[in-house]
Amino acid sequence: MLHTALQTVTIAVVAGVASTLLGRRLRIPPILFFLLLGVFLGPLGLGWVRPESLGNGLVVLVEIMVAVILFEGGLSLSTHSFRKAGAAIRRILLISLPLTGLGAAVLGRLILDLAWPKALFFGALIVVTGPTVVGALLKAVSLSPSLRSLLDWESIWGDVLGVLLSGVALKFILSGSGHGPERIGFLFLERLLLGLFVGVLAGEILRRWVFPFVMRLQEPALPGVTAFAAALGIFHVSNLLSEHSGPLAAAAAGLVLSIGKTSAIEDVRHFKEQISIVLIGSIFVLLSSTIDPFAVAAHWPGMLVVALILGALVRPASVLVALAGTPLPWRERLYAGIVGPRGIVALATVAYADILLKGDPVMPIITNLTFVIIFLSGAFATLVSRPLAALLDVELPSSGLGILIVGIHPLSSQIAQFASQRIPVAFLDTNPSTCSLAQGWGHQTVCADVLNIHVYEEALEQGYGRLLAISNDDALNQLVAQAAAVQLGPHRVFRAKADAAGDPLLMETPHPPRQAFGSGFSVREALDELKQGRATLEVLSVDGKVADHVTPLLIFTEDGKGVEIVENREGIRGSALCLVRKPPRPDDRQAF
């Protein structure tokens, strides 16, 4: 038995991590790989993964996973993103989710003949989208900041509300007819308020006392481990006080830490992301291996009809109704309605209920129905999310992302003036007097610590998805690029060489930023040439071949809607801002 349990967990972890790596490599959500491998490796396939060998341990692992996912989800949210799409977020949570749940319950009742308590339980658990699938989708598709915020907030708080509602419905099922509607409402309100209270209180304790103490110990590994223990503790204590309130408490505590800008938050996020990769993948594989579609073969036609109607009609209609009248453009509303993949929290919730209601003949139907909805919605999101974003014109290409510029001088001012004709551009500097100089030149500024990674997190939410480090100090450029790459990604961070000679003391990083303006360019040399009149900045039409005395810096994209930062001289076409060097005069040449 011990060997079987160890084998099951080991293979599930390996399969889960391998699926995550494959999904990242293909830039698609890995949920399909989780589901397929779970079935293939489970009792219906090779039989290598046997969840029954874990006994009640599977429930424990599921609860740990939910606590970590929602705590990390709360950490990833910010009040700025809520302000950007606050009306849409509120309406999607308060209108769309209940409509989707009610529609799912009606479908379960009419098509599968589920009793109303079981139908309402199914409707409550299936409303969730989930950060595990939506987060992977947002990494694969670059969307507008408002649409990103909407999908992100729905995935976190939709999970929380779904777990709360399904927990209340499950309580009603277990107690038979012992609870009337008023009692059900009271239970939900009790869990909602208690979960919020425990989460906010615990988050404040962590923010004010625990993490400052941990940071004073100066051990880089401690913040993440402390947060992991705190997430489990908060989840468990809240559940002890009121059943199924733990998910809300974990998410609320994470949000408090995010809003409070806790100094250790990035160490915590990094550790939580690593733990989440292991937990999510392995437990998704474990839960998928419990599915037995042959046990409910007679109900499969009805289950497929429910899944298709829910995804093709109920979800889009409820989102469009909820978002009607909001500032969100209709294309973004339609995208949010069509793309709504269900995630692991729905599967974990139904697996938990299946264990509590062991032997109930209806639970295999609900379990398999949840599985097929997750599979179909995940497959649809995987295959359609990027083409649909392009079709609806809601995908934001990298050339359309705003640029933060570090380094204020005449050259960077001209670059900003050129780029701001198409995209948002702002200067980032720590010194208030330098920010005032940029403002005097007519530029937007962000006056903040350039080495604070939270600055780049907020900048990304405001549409500034790229950074150009172009100061005349190579060390500063490198440090800024390293800080920005944590949030923006190294592929969206550009660093220009400050000194033609370079600095041998600079250390290369595993994921270096991209080279801006080519290897032959240096900021100090360009500034010197501009100051002495030996070079000018001109907008030229470039057609593939660039003269030796011309260095392209920025170029408009062909559609005229974006700006690309030039990395090399080859294959450049279009309207470009170029550094044009003048031929040397005879009296400037050295005599030999």
Coordinates of C-alpha atoms in Angstrom, one line a residue, residues 297-539:
A297 CA -22.5 5.8 -20.0
A298 CA -26.3 6.1 -20.4
H299 CA -26.2 9.8 -19.3
W300 CA -23.4 10.9 -21.7
P301 CA -25.7 12.3 -24.4
G302 CA -27.5 14.5 -21.8
M303 CA -24.2 15.5 -20.2
L304 CA -22.7 16.6 -23.5
V305 CA -25.9 18.7 -24.2
V306 CA -25.7 20.4 -20.8
A307 CA -21.9 21.1 -21.3
L308 CA -22.4 22.6 -24.8
I309 CA -25.5 24.7 -23.9
L310 CA -23.7 26.0 -20.8
G311 CA -20.6 27.0 -22.7
A312 CA -22.2 28.2 -26.0
L313 CA -25.3 30.0 -24.6
V314 CA -25.6 30.4 -20.8
R315 CA -22.1 31.7 -20.1
P316 CA -21.9 34.2 -23.0
A317 CA -25.5 35.4 -22.4
S318 CA -24.9 35.9 -18.6
V319 CA -21.7 37.8 -19.2
L320 CA -23.2 40.1 -21.9
V321 CA -26.2 40.8 -19.7
A322 CA -24.0 41.6 -16.7
L323 CA -21.6 43.9 -18.7
A324 CA -24.3 45.8 -20.6
G325 CA -23.8 49.5 -20.0
T326 CA -20.3 49.2 -18.6
P327 CA -17.4 51.2 -20.2
L328 CA -15.9 47.9 -21.5
P329 CA -16.0 47.8 -25.3
W330 CA -18.4 45.3 -26.8
R331 CA -15.6 43.3 -28.3
E332 CA -14.0 42.8 -24.9
R333 CA -17.4 41.8 -23.4
L334 CA -17.9 39.2 -26.1
Y335 CA -14.4 37.8 -25.6
A336 CA -15.0 37.5 -21.8
G337 CA -18.3 35.8 -22.5
I338 CA -17.0 33.3 -25.0
V339 CA -13.7 32.4 -23.2
G340 CA -14.5 31.0 -19.8
P341 CA -12.5 27.9 -19.0
R342 CA -13.3 26.0 -15.8
G343 CA -10.4 25.1 -13.5
I344 CA -9.2 22.8 -10.8
V345 CA -11.2 24.3 -8.0
A346 CA -14.4 23.1 -9.6
L347 CA -12.9 19.6 -10.0
A348 CA -11.6 19.7 -6.4
T349 CA -15.0 20.7 -5.1
V350 CA -16.9 18.0 -6.8
A351 CA -14.2 15.4 -5.8
Y352 CA -14.6 16.5 -2.2
A353 CA -18.4 16.2 -2.4
D354 CA -18.1 12.8 -4.0
I355 CA -16.1 11.5 -1.0
L356 CA -18.6 12.9 1.5
L357 CA -21.5 11.5 -0.5
K358 CA -19.9 8.1 -1.3
G359 CA -22.5 5.7 -2.7
D360 CA -24.9 8.4 -3.9
P361 CA -25.9 7.3 -7.4
V362 CA -26.2 10.9 -8.7
M363 CA -22.6 12.0 -7.8
P364 CA -20.9 10.1 -10.6
I365 CA -23.1 12.0 -13.0
I366 CA -22.2 15.4 -11.5
T367 CA -18.5 14.4 -11.3
N368 CA -18.3 13.3 -14.9
L369 CA -20.3 16.3 -16.0
T370 CA -17.9 18.6 -14.2
F371 CA -15.0 16.8 -15.8
V372 CA -16.4 17.1 -19.4
I373 CA -17.2 20.8 -18.9
I374 CA -13.6 21.5 -17.7
F375 CA -12.2 19.5 -20.5
L376 CA -14.3 21.1 -23.3
S377 CA -14.0 24.7 -21.9
G378 CA -10.2 24.2 -21.5
A379 CA -9.8 22.7 -25.0
F380 CA -11.9 25.5 -26.4
A381 CA -9.9 28.2 -24.6
T382 CA -6.6 26.5 -25.6
L383 CA -7.5 26.4 -29.3
V384 CA -9.5 29.5 -29.7
S385 CA -8.3 32.1 -27.2
R386 CA -5.5 33.6 -29.4
P387 CA -7.3 33.4 -32.8
L388 CA -10.5 34.9 -31.2
A389 CA -8.5 37.7 -29.6
A390 CA -7.1 38.5 -33.0
L391 CA -10.5 38.2 -34.7
L392 CA -12.2 40.5 -32.2
D393 CA -9.2 42.9 -32.2
V394 CA -8.7 42.6 -28.4
E395 CA -5.2 41.2 -28.5
L396 CA -2.6 43.8 -27.7
P397 CA 0.6 43.1 -29.6
S398 CA 3.9 43.9 -28.0
S399 CA 4.4 46.8 -30.3
G400 CA 1.2 48.4 -28.9
L401 CA 2.3 48.2 -25.2
G402 CA 3.4 51.4 -23.6
I403 CA 7.1 52.1 -22.8
L404 CA 8.7 53.2 -19.6
I405 CA 12.0 55.0 -20.3
V406 CA 14.8 55.2 -17.7
G407 CA 17.4 57.9 -18.4
I408 CA 16.3 61.5 -19.1
H409 CA 18.4 63.4 -21.6
P410 CA 17.9 65.1 -25.0
L411 CA 18.2 61.7 -26.9
S412 CA 15.6 59.9 -24.7
S413 CA 13.3 63.0 -25.0
Q414 CA 13.3 62.8 -28.8
I415 CA 12.7 59.0 -28.6
A416 CA 9.7 59.6 -26.2
Q417 CA 8.3 62.3 -28.5
F418 CA 8.5 60.0 -31.5
A419 CA 7.0 56.9 -29.7
S420 CA 4.2 58.9 -27.9
Q421 CA 2.5 59.6 -31.2
R422 CA 1.3 56.0 -31.2
I423 CA 1.6 54.5 -27.7
P424 CA 1.8 55.6 -24.1
V425 CA 5.3 56.7 -23.0
A426 CA 6.4 57.8 -19.6
F427 CA 9.8 58.5 -18.0
L428 CA 10.6 56.6 -14.8
D429 CA 13.1 58.2 -12.3
T430 CA 13.7 58.2 -8.6
N431 CA 14.9 61.8 -8.4
P432 CA 11.9 64.3 -8.2
S433 CA 14.0 67.1 -9.8
T434 CA 14.8 64.9 -12.8
C435 CA 11.1 64.0 -13.1
S436 CA 10.3 67.7 -13.1
L437 CA 12.8 68.2 -16.0
A438 CA 11.0 65.6 -18.0
Q439 CA 7.7 67.2 -17.2
G440 CA 9.1 70.5 -18.4
W441 CA 9.8 68.9 -21.7
G442 CA 6.2 67.8 -21.9
H443 CA 6.5 64.2 -21.0
Q444 CA 4.6 61.9 -18.7
T445 CA 6.6 60.8 -15.7
V446 CA 6.5 58.2 -12.9
C447 CA 8.5 59.4 -10.0
A448 CA 9.3 56.2 -8.0
D449 CA 12.2 53.9 -7.0
V450 CA 13.4 52.5 -10.3
L451 CA 14.6 49.3 -8.5
N452 CA 11.3 48.6 -6.8
I453 CA 9.6 45.7 -8.7
H454 CA 6.1 46.8 -7.5
V455 CA 6.5 49.9 -9.7
Y456 CA 6.6 47.7 -12.8
E457 CA 3.7 45.6 -11.6
E458 CA 1.5 48.8 -11.4
A459 CA 3.0 50.0 -14.7
L460 CA 1.9 46.8 -16.4
E461 CA -1.6 47.2 -15.2
Q462 CA -1.6 50.7 -16.6
G463 CA -0.6 49.5 -20.1
Y464 CA 3.2 50.1 -19.8
G465 CA 4.3 46.6 -20.8
R466 CA 7.9 47.5 -21.9
L467 CA 10.9 49.2 -20.5
L468 CA 13.8 50.9 -22.2
A469 CA 16.8 51.5 -20.0
I470 CA 18.8 54.2 -21.8
S471 CA 20.7 56.1 -19.1
N472 CA 24.4 56.8 -19.5
D473 CA 25.2 54.4 -16.7
D474 CA 25.6 50.7 -17.7
A475 CA 25.3 49.5 -14.1
L476 CA 22.1 51.4 -13.5
N477 CA 20.7 50.1 -16.8
Q478 CA 21.4 46.5 -15.8
L479 CA 19.9 46.8 -12.3
V480 CA 16.8 48.5 -13.7
A481 CA 16.5 45.8 -16.4
Q482 CA 16.8 43.0 -13.8
A483 CA 14.1 44.6 -11.6
A484 CA 11.7 45.2 -14.5
A485 CA 12.1 41.7 -16.0
V486 CA 10.5 40.2 -12.9
Q487 CA 7.1 41.7 -13.8
L488 CA 7.4 42.5 -17.5
G489 CA 9.4 39.5 -18.6
P490 CA 12.9 39.7 -20.1
H491 CA 11.5 39.7 -23.6
R492 CA 9.9 43.1 -23.0
V493 CA 12.9 44.7 -21.4
F494 CA 15.4 46.6 -23.5
R495 CA 18.8 47.9 -22.5
A496 CA 21.0 50.2 -24.5
K497 CA 24.7 50.1 -24.1
A498 CA 25.8 53.3 -22.2
D499 CA 29.5 53.2 -22.9
A500 CA 31.0 51.9 -26.1
A501 CA 33.8 50.3 -24.1
G502 CA 31.4 48.4 -21.9
D503 CA 31.9 47.6 -18.2
P504 CA 33.8 44.3 -17.6
L505 CA 32.4 44.2 -14.0
L506 CA 28.8 43.8 -15.2
M507 CA 27.5 40.3 -14.7
E508 CA 25.2 38.6 -17.2
T509 CA 21.9 37.2 -16.0
P510 CA 20.3 33.8 -17.0
H511 CA 17.6 35.8 -18.9
P512 CA 19.3 38.9 -20.2
P513 CA 17.2 41.8 -21.5
R514 CA 17.1 42.6 -25.2
Q515 CA 19.8 44.8 -26.8
A516 CA 18.3 48.1 -27.8
F517 CA 19.6 49.9 -31.0
G518 CA 22.2 47.3 -31.9
S519 CA 25.6 46.4 -30.4
G520 CA 27.4 49.2 -32.2
F521 CA 25.3 51.9 -30.4
S522 CA 26.2 53.6 -27.2
V523 CA 24.3 56.3 -25.3
R524 CA 27.3 58.5 -24.4
E525 CA 28.7 58.5 -27.9
A526 CA 25.2 59.4 -29.4
L527 CA 24.8 62.2 -26.8
D528 CA 28.2 63.5 -27.6
E529 CA 27.5 63.4 -31.4
L530 CA 24.2 65.2 -31.0
K531 CA 25.7 67.9 -28.7
Q532 CA 28.6 68.6 -31.1
G533 CA 26.3 68.7 -34.2
R534 CA 27.9 65.6 -35.7
A535 CA 24.6 63.7 -35.7
T536 CA 20.9 64.5 -35.9
L537 CA 17.7 62.6 -35.2
E538 CA 15.6 62.2 -38.3
V539 CA 12.5 60.2 -39.3

